[in-house]
Amino acid sequence: MTNRIEISSIIKRRTLGLTFVLGAASLAFAQQKASVTGKIIDKQNNAVPYASITFSNKANKLYSDAVLSDDKGIYKLDLTPGNYDITIEAIDFKKSTLNKQISGPLNLGNFIVESESSITGTKTSNIQGVVITATTKPVKVEIDKKVYDVKSDLTAIGGNLQDVLQNVPSVSVDPDGTVSMRGSSNVKFLVNGKPSALLGIDDGANALQAIPADQIDRIEVITNPSAKYDASGTAGILNIILKKTTKMGFNGSIVGSVGFQPRTSLNTNLSWKKGNWTWFATGGGGYTENKGKNWTDTNFATPNSDGYSRVYQISNSKNTSKNYNGSAGIVYDINDRTSVNASGTIRSFNSESDQPVEYSNYDASGKLIPGLRSSTGNNKNTGMQGDFGLDHKFNDQGQNISLSLSLQKNDSEGDSNIEQSLGSTFQLADKTNQKTVNKSVVGKIDYELPIGENSSINAGYKLDLNRNDYDFGVFEKKASDPDFLPLARYNSTTKYEEAINAAYIQFKSKIGNFGYQLGLRDEFSNININYNNLTGNPAEQINDKKKSYNGLFPSVFLSYNFSKDNQFLLNYSRRIDRPRSFFLVPFMSYTDNQNIFKGNVDLDPAYIDSFELGYNLSKKKFTLNPTLYFRNENNDVKMTVAYVFDNFEQRFVFNTTPLNLGNDRRFGLDLNYSYDPFAWLKISGEIDIYGYKTTGEYHYSYQDPNNASNIISKNISYDGNGISNRLRLATTFKIDKTFNVQLQGQFRGRQIEGANDQKAMYFMNLGATKTIWKGDGTLAFNMQDVFNTRAREVSINTAEYTQERYMQWQPQQVSLSLTYRFKQGEKVEAPKRKKDINSNSQGGDDQGPPM
């Protein structure tokens, strides 16, 4: 009996052990990937090469994958066992789908795809979404921003960011590349929610031209930012959102363009998404030539130090530029809730300029004395950036956390050669060089916590460290000099260090149709500046400067929905205008011996209070978004220009200096609209009618050149007020399913501020697109400034002189571009997020970048 029990016990133990072993083996086998093969053929049994086969796992998207068939139509890949929806796509063939349960190695055999004799009506209509879509409005309105869809702008295809910005709501671009929002140029740029090496440092239009339009998905226009955004940029924030992949497998596009003046570029976007991994790369370059025209006519109340009563100068300049950019990165989904990412970006921009300036000088008797100043220059800029991030979703209700770190470096180096003569007599030659190195570290953390169905809390912290090193030098050779000699007055180095600690908290909720968002941001700035002028003269040395200030920046956003497409918006925010680091450099920098810039170490930040009252109506065929706004800026920073006698140069010069001077008030009505009266016609535009009132008076003095003991004092008033306007209209004609034409017209009214009278400006752009190659290609024609009228004209009236200025930095340009798209796989849905409770029907989910 005992033996039977022992034998029975042994059998049970061994059976149980065997069960565990078999179970573990089964579990291990279940997690192993299975090899899946097959072949794609047509009805004539011919192989279909390079077909896209996408396997979408119905239980877990992380197990989804895609593959291309080879030149014999055969494909092979390894998949985790499970239930899959299979999609087959190939050029000239209809899209096919089926479902398969994959439990182990499997040969799916031959799969027959049907030829599509008339693909135009199907595929082209899908690909038209890349060009213009019937259902997508050009502008979406959300509680704290407007989102401009770049795909709706045909005139920017094959262009760059500067071309795109010309049709963005509330934004204006001057001929020299200066960007302003509602009349103010203090605009902060972000790329994917943070500062970027793509935009360089103090590069102006150069930076705008270095970002291809084909890499931009949309632009967020934030005229009144909430507490989660940086408080700087009193005019507002422009957030450039670059394209990213949402499809399985290998996808991408190549865009090449050629144009008159010349203008050539080649850019590509590539991505590969397989399982838990996503790889992407973008890159390209371009070459551009601009032939600008500038003239200045200055009449002096009394003859200047050269004895001239009038100086007329004209220049036909030539500027060439080469730009290259590339970025690559990876995203790894650790699981359904957590992902990490890393990316790197490099940008290079090189330009050369040739600007001969012809002078017509008139003495007091009216005698003409011709002169010539020839100026050539080179500029090189290289930017590098590395980004790292982690995103974790705690649950499906919207609780998540995001951490990111960005390391950036920009090197900018420029030099110029100036040679000046009077008649046929050589006067002097100058060589200038400047080098700027910017290094920055940006780290931030953002957290979102939903509270019930209608409320949420957002909070975050950001550390922004910046260091700018400036190195300026000027060398001069006069007729009596054997060689170039340094002008120690203009040789200096400056080290600027800035640390900004920022934290914010924001609460969002909704009660019935009423939504509100309350936020508070705190920013503490600490600045250290080290000055070094190379004169060696103690009297001209400036002590190092330390500045620190703390500010609280509240924001309030209110909304009321009469219906899902009918909404009122009311908001308020407080902002700060920090002086640019270059403005705090007190040493003079040199354009020529008559135009000198000098920074101001005592420059303080300006603060602005901004209010907006908006209404949004969105119907199937039209949208209407009027916004009343008011901005009041205290301690406004103005660029003052004084005509003074300079003892060092022994002549009268134009001195430019930034000063905190008075107030700036802006108010107006900004109306955005779109209307689709017919399937073949789309109309969109903007009307901005605004008033302005500026106050401020600049007091300055200089030594009388005829009597050293006499000090001459002068005043310049910067008081000004008036009404101006901006009008924008875009009309798109759909000729057929593959052909679209778009006309854009813009008008900016006259504006007077103090002594400056800026004349009205208008221009028109033309764009056309043709879908080819059964939807895989797009041919685009683009003409910027059809009537060649885009130029800036300014009149300046002071007691010492009157001046008329004309500048056409970029005349009419014509270009032709070709886009080729190759794609594989279906779009993978992004993880669902908690819907923004305050968004309207167009606003969608809250996708605004934090901090």
PDB file of C-alpha atoms in Angstrom, residues 131-381:
ATOM      1  CA  VAL A 131      -2.064  69.551 -52.043  1.00  0.00           C
ATOM      2  CA  ILE A 132      -5.466  70.772 -50.970  1.00  0.00           C
ATOM      3  CA  THR A 133      -8.374  69.025 -49.321  1.00  0.00           C
ATOM      4  CA  ALA A 134     -12.040  69.782 -49.642  1.00  0.00           C
ATOM      5  CA  THR A 135     -12.764  69.205 -45.966  1.00  0.00           C
ATOM      6  CA  THR A 136      -9.702  70.776 -44.349  1.00  0.00           C
ATOM      7  CA  LYS A 137      -9.939  74.456 -43.540  1.00  0.00           C
ATOM      8  CA  PRO A 138      -6.718  76.488 -43.886  1.00  0.00           C
ATOM      9  CA  VAL A 139      -7.034  77.766 -40.306  1.00  0.00           C
ATOM     10  CA  LYS A 140      -8.226  75.943 -37.191  1.00  0.00           C
ATOM     11  CA  VAL A 141      -9.201  77.930 -34.122  1.00  0.00           C
ATOM     12  CA  GLU A 142      -8.405  76.622 -30.642  1.00  0.00           C
ATOM     13  CA  ILE A 143      -8.819  78.216 -27.262  1.00  0.00           C
ATOM     14  CA  ASP A 144      -5.260  79.615 -27.135  1.00  0.00           C
ATOM     15  CA  LYS A 145      -4.028  79.565 -30.747  1.00  0.00           C
ATOM     16  CA  LYS A 146      -4.776  79.386 -34.460  1.00  0.00           C
ATOM     17  CA  VAL A 147      -3.313  76.528 -36.501  1.00  0.00           C
ATOM     18  CA  TYR A 148      -2.410  77.214 -40.138  1.00  0.00           C
ATOM     19  CA  ASP A 149      -2.347  74.185 -42.448  1.00  0.00           C
ATOM     20  CA  VAL A 150       0.636  74.617 -44.784  1.00  0.00           C
ATOM     21  CA  LYS A 151      -0.799  72.092 -47.269  1.00  0.00           C
ATOM     22  CA  SER A 152      -3.458  74.640 -48.234  1.00  0.00           C
ATOM     23  CA  ASP A 153      -0.823  77.092 -49.529  1.00  0.00           C
ATOM     24  CA  LEU A 154       0.017  76.277 -53.160  1.00  0.00           C
ATOM     25  CA  THR A 155       2.318  79.289 -53.558  1.00  0.00           C
ATOM     26  CA  ALA A 156       4.769  77.934 -50.974  1.00  0.00           C
ATOM     27  CA  ILE A 157       5.415  74.529 -52.590  1.00  0.00           C
ATOM     28  CA  GLY A 158       9.122  74.225 -53.310  1.00  0.00           C
ATOM     29  CA  GLY A 159       9.801  77.370 -51.260  1.00  0.00           C
ATOM     30  CA  ASN A 160      10.920  78.021 -47.699  1.00  0.00           C
ATOM     31  CA  LEU A 161       9.584  79.218 -44.358  1.00  0.00           C
ATOM     32  CA  GLN A 162       9.664  82.854 -45.461  1.00  0.00           C
ATOM     33  CA  ASP A 163       7.334  82.022 -48.366  1.00  0.00           C
ATOM     34  CA  VAL A 164       4.973  80.124 -46.040  1.00  0.00           C
ATOM     35  CA  LEU A 165       4.742  82.964 -43.516  1.00  0.00           C
ATOM     36  CA  GLN A 166       3.418  85.365 -46.138  1.00  0.00           C
ATOM     37  CA  ASN A 167       0.001  83.701 -45.956  1.00  0.00           C
ATOM     38  CA  VAL A 168      -0.160  82.868 -42.237  1.00  0.00           C
ATOM     39  CA  PRO A 169      -2.940  84.713 -40.351  1.00  0.00           C
ATOM     40  CA  SER A 170      -1.912  87.721 -38.209  1.00  0.00           C
ATOM     41  CA  VAL A 171       1.635  87.590 -39.655  1.00  0.00           C
ATOM     42  CA  SER A 172       3.487  89.984 -41.977  1.00  0.00           C
ATOM     43  CA  VAL A 173       6.906  89.572 -43.609  1.00  0.00           C
ATOM     44  CA  ASP A 174       8.892  92.635 -44.717  1.00  0.00           C
ATOM     45  CA  PRO A 175      11.008  92.580 -47.899  1.00  0.00           C
ATOM     46  CA  ASP A 176      14.140  92.169 -45.724  1.00  0.00           C
ATOM     47  CA  GLY A 177      12.684  89.128 -43.930  1.00  0.00           C
ATOM     48  CA  THR A 178      11.531  90.906 -40.749  1.00  0.00           C
ATOM     49  CA  VAL A 179       8.515  89.072 -39.327  1.00  0.00           C
ATOM     50  CA  SER A 180       5.820  90.908 -37.387  1.00  0.00           C
ATOM     51  CA  MET A 181       2.478  90.011 -35.838  1.00  0.00           C
ATOM     52  CA  ARG A 182      -0.243  92.650 -35.810  1.00  0.00           C
ATOM     53  CA  GLY A 183       2.308  95.384 -36.429  1.00  0.00           C
ATOM     54  CA  SER A 184       4.903  94.312 -33.829  1.00  0.00           C
ATOM     55  CA  SER A 185       8.189  92.603 -34.761  1.00  0.00           C
ATOM     56  CA  ASN A 186       8.920  91.120 -31.323  1.00  0.00           C
ATOM     57  CA  VAL A 187       7.990  87.575 -32.402  1.00  0.00           C
ATOM     58  CA  LYS A 188       9.327  84.427 -30.746  1.00  0.00           C
ATOM     59  CA  PHE A 189       9.978  81.437 -33.016  1.00  0.00           C
ATOM     60  CA  LEU A 190       9.800  77.822 -31.910  1.00  0.00           C
ATOM     61  CA  VAL A 191      10.293  74.581 -33.816  1.00  0.00           C
ATOM     62  CA  ASN A 192       8.237  71.669 -32.484  1.00  0.00           C
ATOM     63  CA  GLY A 193       7.595  73.618 -29.291  1.00  0.00           C
ATOM     64  CA  LYS A 194      11.150  74.710 -28.434  1.00  0.00           C
ATOM     65  CA  PRO A 195      13.964  76.976 -29.654  1.00  0.00           C
ATOM     66  CA  SER A 196      15.882  75.368 -32.491  1.00  0.00           C
ATOM     67  CA  ALA A 197      19.298  75.498 -34.135  1.00  0.00           C
ATOM     68  CA  LEU A 198      17.419  75.552 -37.460  1.00  0.00           C
ATOM     69  CA  LEU A 199      16.621  79.209 -36.799  1.00  0.00           C
ATOM     70  CA  GLY A 200      20.165  80.182 -35.798  1.00  0.00           C
ATOM     71  CA  ILE A 201      20.899  83.321 -33.792  1.00  0.00           C
ATOM     72  CA  ASP A 202      20.273  86.882 -34.995  1.00  0.00           C
ATOM     73  CA  ASP A 203      20.064  85.566 -38.568  1.00  0.00           C
ATOM     74  CA  GLY A 204      16.839  87.244 -39.705  1.00  0.00           C
ATOM     75  CA  ALA A 205      15.793  86.283 -43.214  1.00  0.00           C
ATOM     76  CA  ASN A 206      18.682  83.830 -43.539  1.00  0.00           C
ATOM     77  CA  ALA A 207      17.087  81.594 -40.927  1.00  0.00           C
ATOM     78  CA  LEU A 208      13.682  81.716 -42.619  1.00  0.00           C
ATOM     79  CA  GLN A 209      15.167  80.644 -45.942  1.00  0.00           C
ATOM     80  CA  ALA A 210      17.026  77.703 -44.386  1.00  0.00           C
ATOM     81  CA  ILE A 211      13.850  75.750 -43.508  1.00  0.00           C
ATOM     82  CA  PRO A 212      12.188  74.184 -46.591  1.00  0.00           C
ATOM     83  CA  ALA A 213       8.427  74.562 -46.833  1.00  0.00           C
ATOM     84  CA  ASP A 214       8.147  70.879 -47.725  1.00  0.00           C
ATOM     85  CA  GLN A 215       9.329  69.901 -44.230  1.00  0.00           C
ATOM     86  CA  ILE A 216       6.635  71.983 -42.474  1.00  0.00           C
ATOM     87  CA  ASP A 217       3.338  70.383 -41.490  1.00  0.00           C
ATOM     88  CA  ARG A 218       1.605  73.352 -39.847  1.00  0.00           C
ATOM     89  CA  ILE A 219       2.255  76.625 -38.038  1.00  0.00           C
ATOM     90  CA  GLU A 220       0.686  77.480 -34.696  1.00  0.00           C
ATOM     91  CA  VAL A 221      -0.046  81.198 -34.401  1.00  0.00           C
ATOM     92  CA  ILE A 222      -0.205  82.106 -30.725  1.00  0.00           C
ATOM     93  CA  THR A 223      -1.063  85.783 -30.442  1.00  0.00           C
ATOM     94  CA  ASN A 224      -1.889  85.596 -26.746  1.00  0.00           C
ATOM     95  CA  PRO A 225       0.044  82.655 -25.247  1.00  0.00           C
ATOM     96  CA  SER A 226      -1.132  80.848 -22.132  1.00  0.00           C
ATOM     97  CA  ALA A 227       0.994  80.192 -19.039  1.00  0.00           C
ATOM     98  CA  LYS A 228       2.467  76.968 -20.430  1.00  0.00           C
ATOM     99  CA  TYR A 229       4.379  78.916 -23.086  1.00  0.00           C
ATOM    100  CA  ASP A 230       7.458  81.105 -22.644  1.00  0.00           C
ATOM    101  CA  ALA A 231       6.517  84.593 -21.502  1.00  0.00           C
ATOM    102  CA  SER A 232       8.885  86.224 -24.003  1.00  0.00           C
ATOM    103  CA  GLY A 233       7.836  87.448 -27.427  1.00  0.00           C
ATOM    104  CA  THR A 234       5.368  90.250 -26.738  1.00  0.00           C
ATOM    105  CA  ALA A 235       3.927  90.142 -30.244  1.00  0.00           C
ATOM    106  CA  GLY A 236       3.280  86.421 -29.893  1.00  0.00           C
ATOM    107  CA  ILE A 237       4.734  83.023 -30.746  1.00  0.00           C
ATOM    108  CA  LEU A 238       5.056  81.202 -34.068  1.00  0.00           C
ATOM    109  CA  ASN A 239       5.504  77.474 -33.496  1.00  0.00           C
ATOM    110  CA  ILE A 240       6.750  75.638 -36.592  1.00  0.00           C
ATOM    111  CA  ILE A 241       5.576  72.003 -36.494  1.00  0.00           C
ATOM    112  CA  LEU A 242       7.645  69.791 -38.788  1.00  0.00           C
ATOM    113  CA  LYS A 243       6.281  66.702 -40.525  1.00  0.00           C
ATOM    114  CA  LYS A 244       6.567  63.298 -38.852  1.00  0.00           C
ATOM    115  CA  THR A 245       5.688  59.797 -39.946  1.00  0.00           C
ATOM    116  CA  THR A 246       2.395  58.101 -39.064  1.00  0.00           C
ATOM    117  CA  LYS A 247       2.613  55.104 -41.416  1.00  0.00           C
ATOM    118  CA  MET A 248       4.114  51.663 -41.153  1.00  0.00           C
ATOM    119  CA  GLY A 249       7.018  50.599 -43.334  1.00  0.00           C
ATOM    120  CA  PHE A 250       9.177  52.808 -45.511  1.00  0.00           C
ATOM    121  CA  ASN A 251       7.677  56.135 -46.608  1.00  0.00           C
ATOM    122  CA  GLY A 252       8.977  59.400 -47.924  1.00  0.00           C
ATOM    123  CA  SER A 253       9.084  62.117 -50.529  1.00  0.00           C
ATOM    124  CA  ILE A 254      11.620  63.968 -52.633  1.00  0.00           C
ATOM    125  CA  VAL A 255      11.078  67.556 -53.763  1.00  0.00           C
ATOM    126  CA  GLY A 256      13.244  69.359 -56.299  1.00  0.00           C
ATOM    127  CA  SER A 257      12.762  72.871 -57.622  1.00  0.00           C
ATOM    128  CA  VAL A 258      14.385  75.234 -60.094  1.00  0.00           C
ATOM    129  CA  GLY A 259      13.616  78.873 -60.575  1.00  0.00           C
ATOM    130  CA  PHE A 260      14.491  82.200 -62.062  1.00  0.00           C
ATOM    131  CA  GLN A 261      16.817  84.556 -60.126  1.00  0.00           C
ATOM    132  CA  PRO A 262      18.194  81.507 -59.805  1.00  0.00           C
ATOM    133  CA  ARG A 263      16.510  79.469 -57.120  1.00  0.00           C
ATOM    134  CA  THR A 264      17.183  75.729 -56.839  1.00  0.00           C
ATOM    135  CA  SER A 265      16.621  73.229 -54.050  1.00  0.00           C
ATOM    136  CA  LEU A 266      16.420  69.503 -53.375  1.00  0.00           C
ATOM    137  CA  ASN A 267      14.879  68.137 -50.174  1.00  0.00           C
ATOM    138  CA  THR A 268      13.786  64.747 -48.943  1.00  0.00           C
ATOM    139  CA  ASN A 269      11.742  63.316 -46.070  1.00  0.00           C
ATOM    140  CA  LEU A 270      12.244  59.640 -45.213  1.00  0.00           C
ATOM    141  CA  SER A 271      10.783  57.431 -42.490  1.00  0.00           C
ATOM    142  CA  TRP A 272      10.781  53.774 -41.538  1.00  0.00           C
ATOM    143  CA  LYS A 273       8.329  52.405 -38.992  1.00  0.00           C
ATOM    144  CA  LYS A 274       8.561  48.774 -37.988  1.00  0.00           C
ATOM    145  CA  GLY A 275       7.278  47.233 -34.779  1.00  0.00           C
ATOM    146  CA  ASN A 276       8.389  49.286 -31.794  1.00  0.00           C
ATOM    147  CA  TRP A 277      10.869  51.363 -33.801  1.00  0.00           C
ATOM    148  CA  THR A 278      10.438  54.495 -35.869  1.00  0.00           C
ATOM    149  CA  TRP A 279      13.363  55.966 -37.788  1.00  0.00           C
ATOM    150  CA  PHE A 280      13.239  59.228 -39.688  1.00  0.00           C
ATOM    151  CA  ALA A 281      15.571  61.447 -41.657  1.00  0.00           C
ATOM    152  CA  THR A 282      15.149  64.723 -43.488  1.00  0.00           C
ATOM    153  CA  GLY A 283      17.667  66.694 -45.412  1.00  0.00           C
ATOM    154  CA  GLY A 284      18.411  68.833 -48.380  1.00  0.00           C
ATOM    155  CA  GLY A 285      19.840  72.071 -49.586  1.00  0.00           C
ATOM    156  CA  GLY A 286      19.340  74.981 -51.868  1.00  0.00           C
ATOM    157  CA  TYR A 287      20.961  77.801 -53.775  1.00  0.00           C
ATOM    158  CA  THR A 288      19.371  81.230 -54.145  1.00  0.00           C
ATOM    159  CA  GLU A 289      20.298  84.493 -55.824  1.00  0.00           C
ATOM    160  CA  ASN A 290      18.623  87.795 -55.011  1.00  0.00           C
ATOM    161  CA  LYS A 291      19.156  91.010 -56.922  1.00  0.00           C
ATOM    162  CA  GLY A 292      17.942  93.818 -54.726  1.00  0.00           C
ATOM    163  CA  LYS A 293      17.514  97.514 -55.387  1.00  0.00           C
ATOM    164  CA  ASN A 294      17.979 100.188 -52.720  1.00  0.00           C
ATOM    165  CA  TRP A 295      18.179 103.944 -52.802  1.00  0.00           C
ATOM    166  CA  THR A 296      18.318 106.701 -50.187  1.00  0.00           C
ATOM    167  CA  ASP A 297      17.845 110.422 -50.739  1.00  0.00           C
ATOM    168  CA  THR A 298      18.953 112.597 -47.804  1.00  0.00           C
ATOM    169  CA  ASN A 299      18.575 116.389 -47.634  1.00  0.00           C
ATOM    170  CA  PHE A 300      20.338 118.228 -44.776  1.00  0.00           C
ATOM    171  CA  ALA A 301      19.039 121.399 -43.136  1.00  0.00           C
ATOM    172  CA  THR A 302      22.654 122.643 -43.061  1.00  0.00           C
ATOM    173  CA  PRO A 303      25.607 121.134 -44.989  1.00  0.00           C
ATOM    174  CA  ASN A 304      27.020 118.090 -43.266  1.00  0.00           C
ATOM    175  CA  SER A 305      30.640 117.617 -42.180  1.00  0.00           C
ATOM    176  CA  ASP A 306      31.616 116.768 -45.768  1.00  0.00           C
ATOM    177  CA  GLY A 307      30.023 119.980 -46.993  1.00  0.00           C
ATOM    178  CA  TYR A 308      27.103 118.306 -48.724  1.00  0.00           C
ATOM    179  CA  SER A 309      23.558 119.594 -48.584  1.00  0.00           C
ATOM    180  CA  ARG A 310      22.135 116.533 -50.323  1.00  0.00           C
ATOM    181  CA  VAL A 311      23.325 112.942 -50.694  1.00  0.00           C
ATOM    182  CA  TYR A 312      21.607 110.533 -53.073  1.00  0.00           C
ATOM    183  CA  GLN A 313      22.804 106.937 -53.113  1.00  0.00           C
ATOM    184  CA  ILE A 314      21.619 103.988 -55.156  1.00  0.00           C
ATOM    185  CA  SER A 315      22.622 100.346 -55.066  1.00  0.00           C
ATOM    186  CA  ASN A 316      21.814  97.317 -57.194  1.00  0.00           C
ATOM    187  CA  SER A 317      22.982  94.512 -54.941  1.00  0.00           C
ATOM    188  CA  LYS A 318      23.496  90.822 -55.559  1.00  0.00           C
ATOM    189  CA  ASN A 319      23.201  88.254 -52.796  1.00  0.00           C
ATOM    190  CA  THR A 320      23.838  84.537 -53.171  1.00  0.00           C
ATOM    191  CA  SER A 321      23.178  81.937 -50.523  1.00  0.00           C
ATOM    192  CA  LYS A 322      23.673  78.214 -50.051  1.00  0.00           C
ATOM    193  CA  ASN A 323      21.894  76.335 -47.320  1.00  0.00           C
ATOM    194  CA  TYR A 324      22.020  72.732 -46.192  1.00  0.00           C
ATOM    195  CA  ASN A 325      20.156  70.982 -43.413  1.00  0.00           C
ATOM    196  CA  GLY A 326      19.763  67.471 -42.195  1.00  0.00           C
ATOM    197  CA  SER A 327      18.183  65.711 -39.261  1.00  0.00           C
ATOM    198  CA  ALA A 328      17.764  62.114 -38.177  1.00  0.00           C
ATOM    199  CA  GLY A 329      16.190  60.449 -35.193  1.00  0.00           C
ATOM    200  CA  ILE A 330      14.560  57.438 -33.658  1.00  0.00           C
ATOM    201  CA  VAL A 331      11.517  56.776 -31.529  1.00  0.00           C
ATOM    202  CA  TYR A 332      11.316  53.542 -29.542  1.00  0.00           C
ATOM    203  CA  ASP A 333       8.045  52.417 -27.975  1.00  0.00           C
ATOM    204  CA  ILE A 334       9.077  50.549 -24.835  1.00  0.00           C
ATOM    205  CA  ASN A 335       5.462  49.500 -24.419  1.00  0.00           C
ATOM    206  CA  ASP A 336       1.987  50.842 -25.159  1.00  0.00           C
ATOM    207  CA  ARG A 337       2.449  53.630 -22.598  1.00  0.00           C
ATOM    208  CA  THR A 338       6.113  54.616 -22.700  1.00  0.00           C
ATOM    209  CA  SER A 339       8.363  55.786 -25.502  1.00  0.00           C
ATOM    210  CA  VAL A 340      11.798  57.379 -25.773  1.00  0.00           C
ATOM    211  CA  ASN A 341      13.201  59.448 -28.612  1.00  0.00           C
ATOM    212  CA  ALA A 342      16.488  60.940 -29.760  1.00  0.00           C
ATOM    213  CA  SER A 343      17.327  63.110 -32.746  1.00  0.00           C
ATOM    214  CA  GLY A 344      20.111  65.236 -34.177  1.00  0.00           C
ATOM    215  CA  THR A 345      20.013  68.252 -36.486  1.00  0.00           C
ATOM    216  CA  ILE A 346      22.672  70.147 -38.404  1.00  0.00           C
ATOM    217  CA  ARG A 347      22.180  73.326 -40.412  1.00  0.00           C
ATOM    218  CA  SER A 348      24.589  75.263 -42.573  1.00  0.00           C
ATOM    219  CA  PHE A 349      23.980  78.619 -44.251  1.00  0.00           C
ATOM    220  CA  ASN A 350      26.575  80.453 -46.345  1.00  0.00           C
ATOM    221  CA  SER A 351      25.960  83.727 -48.135  1.00  0.00           C
ATOM    222  CA  GLU A 352      27.886  86.215 -50.218  1.00  0.00           C
ATOM    223  CA  SER A 353      26.897  89.779 -51.005  1.00  0.00           C
ATOM    224  CA  ASP A 354      28.093  92.347 -53.505  1.00  0.00           C
ATOM    225  CA  GLN A 355      26.700  95.835 -53.045  1.00  0.00           C
ATOM    226  CA  PRO A 356      28.173  98.722 -55.048  1.00  0.00           C
ATOM    227  CA  VAL A 357      26.719 102.040 -53.876  1.00  0.00           C
ATOM    228  CA  GLU A 358      26.857 105.023 -56.215  1.00  0.00           C
ATOM    229  CA  TYR A 359      26.734 108.457 -54.588  1.00  0.00           C
ATOM    230  CA  SER A 360      25.487 111.709 -56.010  1.00  0.00           C
ATOM    231  CA  ASN A 361      26.740 114.351 -53.544  1.00  0.00           C
ATOM    232  CA  TYR A 362      25.653 117.969 -53.895  1.00  0.00           C
ATOM    233  CA  ASP A 363      27.411 120.859 -52.148  1.00  0.00           C
ATOM    234  CA  ALA A 364      25.692 124.011 -50.926  1.00  0.00           C
ATOM    235  CA  SER A 365      25.859 125.526 -54.425  1.00  0.00           C
ATOM    236  CA  GLY A 366      24.296 122.476 -56.024  1.00  0.00           C
ATOM    237  CA  LYS A 367      27.475 121.169 -57.610  1.00  0.00           C
ATOM    238  CA  LEU A 368      27.507 117.413 -58.202  1.00  0.00           C
ATOM    239  CA  ILE A 369      30.390 115.435 -56.678  1.00  0.00           C
ATOM    240  CA  PRO A 370      30.067 111.715 -57.526  1.00  0.00           C
ATOM    241  CA  GLY A 371      31.261 108.980 -55.190  1.00  0.00           C
ATOM    242  CA  LEU A 372      31.355 105.198 -54.961  1.00  0.00           C
ATOM    243  CA  ARG A 373      31.386 102.731 -52.100  1.00  0.00           C
ATOM    244  CA  SER A 374      31.856  99.089 -52.997  1.00  0.00           C
ATOM    245  CA  SER A 375      30.938  96.540 -50.331  1.00  0.00           C
ATOM    246  CA  THR A 376      31.372  92.772 -50.451  1.00  0.00           C
ATOM    247  CA  GLY A 377      30.655  90.363 -47.630  1.00  0.00           C
ATOM    248  CA  ASN A 378      30.556  86.732 -46.586  1.00  0.00           C
ATOM    249  CA  ASN A 379      28.594  85.060 -43.835  1.00  0.00           C
ATOM    250  CA  LYS A 380      28.808  81.496 -42.552  1.00  0.00           C
ATOM    251  CA  ASN A 381      26.462  79.980 -40.041  1.00  0.00           C
TER     252      ASN A 381
END
